[in-house]
Amino acid sequence: MNTQRNKINKELDQLAREIQALFQGRGYQYAPISRFEEYDLYVENKNFLASEHIISFMDMDGKLLALKPDITISIAKNLPATPLTAQQRLCYRDEVYRFSRENREYKVVEQIGVELMGQLDSFCNVEIVDLALDSLALISEDFILDLSHNGFAHQLLKSTGLSRRLEQEVLSAIYNKSTHELEEALATAALSQENQEDIVTLATLSSELLSTLPKVKGLIKNSTMEKYYTELRDIADALENSPHKNRVRLDFSAMGDLDYYNGIVLLGYVKESPTQILAGGRYDKLLERMEKTGGALGFAISLSQLSLSKPRPAFDFDVLALYPSDVNPAALLKALKTLYADNLRVRPEPDTSQLSTLDFTYKDIYYFNETTQTLEPQKGGEKSC
Amino acid sequence: MLNIALPTGRLGGQVYQVFKSIDYSCDDFTKDNRKLVLENKEKNFRFFLVKPADVAIYVEHGVADIGVAGKDILLETNPDVYELADLQVGKCKISVAAPKGFQNGAIAPLKVATKYVNIAKEYYASKGREIEVIQLSGSIELAPILGLSDVIVDIVETGTTLRENNLEVTADIMPISARLLANKASYKFKAKQIQEIVDAIQQSQLDQQKGVSQKQGGTP
């Protein structure tokens, strides 16, 4: 029985290079990011981190440094304090060091992503959504991009006058798609029937962007929500001719942290991975916190998550190449090179090795023929763990 | 093929009845065997039978598309999954219990034995009470009897075990029941089949409520 999902078939590095090329083709430049940051940077911006657990250490001058748990904060920090005169389009491929809630240990997570910062206009949302879709299309033939809008959702909840505690309960229910928990929370709130129905509508929206927009329009309460709705509509209009337009779903369970995201939020899924592999959105509040002007949009793709979704090869090596201990080294190397040229993964071993003790698996055994000076296959050499 | 993780044990039996009521059944489930994977090829799904505390892990990792776990497990482990429905079975509550006559002094940290460390910490933090948590994995009721802890935080269903050990509930923390979970990515790609199950369960619950109220009202 095989319960495994389909696997990412492309070599991960090749995939990363294709995504990098896509980013650069859209005008994104590589952002220089150091591996360490001053620990204080994260203390000051801990609300923007997924976890407060950070690996820190003292450098030779007594300065407390940290292995970076986040790339966006570093990029935002490096922006000039003076107002940006042009939009900054930056991309990166880098590692972050994050605490895993599940295993209660630190993990190295490799990410590739883009950040678009500065005076953002209505094209920027469209550009980032389109880039996210094209990135996902490079990874898998079957993908979904969940789109939501933190600003719109926050304005709707604010307009109903929910208490802070109830707002948290409602947000948690929306995030978990728990209609039963939502009903429980709303039952204790003194809201009008219309307000309750609006919140339930927001929570249960989950369909293709174009077909869902009329329902979103019906929730508009004020000019700010009208503006946010226009942002969503602009995205829908721009994707009208996109081959991926049916892969964008408006789903407010994809809301990000309200303290972080203030506009659109993106979560990307591919069929081969059990968890989201792309996350991003608009996060002006981070720049505001750093006293820098302008807006910020971006997303990151977890290459580490993709690597978990890659197929494990059936064998460690394609060929176990056995050679006599008195072999002519030059002749053996030449014979091995013919196998390397065929893209075979080859493990050379002296033929004195006890095959039963080898701690790896191989598909075929090849023997070095001293007469022909070539490696020749012997059928039936398969060994599996 | 939709993969469904069901909890083993008594809760599993109750949860199976919920699925059976919406026509998701496997004949092998009720047979006395040790099969852990039960398949219904006609309806294109399979049940995995796993330890209740592990259901959410199977779902979060996407090995199971959906599954059923107690709310206590979800609150304690906080898995990154959707919680789509309250199945209204396995109902009980998480409570604080102490030896009869226990006086809760306010100065010294309260020693709390529990397997629900996070729930206990959050509850007492909300009360502003300093505690020392003693994590146990079973027979929690023994801890205050032997002086290991002052109180326990544990699941209480009928209260019989507490009474038989001279303990009593001093506070209820929250009600608990079985919840239907879904892997987030599975929900995106198998939305139709998963949502049909959710809708059928909710319809079945509505039908049951109607049946109960009709009986109570004396209407046929």
Coordinates of C-alpha atoms in Angstrom, one line a residue, chain A residues 76 79-80 82-90 115-121 124 282-284 287 292-297:
Chain A
A76 CA 13.9 45.7 5.8
L79 CA 16.7 49.6 3.6
P80 CA 17.9 53.2 3.7
T82 CA 15.5 58.1 3.9
P83 CA 12.3 57.7 1.9
L84 CA 12.9 55.4 -1.1
T85 CA 12.9 57.2 -4.3
A86 CA 12.3 54.1 -6.3
Q87 CA 10.7 50.7 -5.7
Q88 CA 13.2 48.1 -4.4
R89 CA 12.8 44.6 -6.0
L90 CA 15.0 42.2 -4.1
E115 CA 10.5 41.4 -1.5
L116 CA 9.1 44.5 -3.2
M117 CA 9.4 47.6 -1.1
G118 CA 8.9 51.4 -1.5
Q119 CA 6.0 53.4 -2.8
L120 CA 3.8 50.6 -3.8
D121 CA 1.0 51.1 -6.3
C124 CA 2.5 45.7 -7.1
R282 CA 1.8 42.8 2.4
Y283 CA 3.5 43.8 5.6
D284 CA 3.9 47.6 5.8
L287 CA 8.7 49.0 7.9
K292 CA 11.0 53.5 7.4
T293 CA 8.6 54.9 4.9
G294 CA 6.8 52.9 2.2
G295 CA 5.0 49.6 1.8
A296 CA 6.3 46.1 1.6
L297 CA 5.2 43.0 -0.2

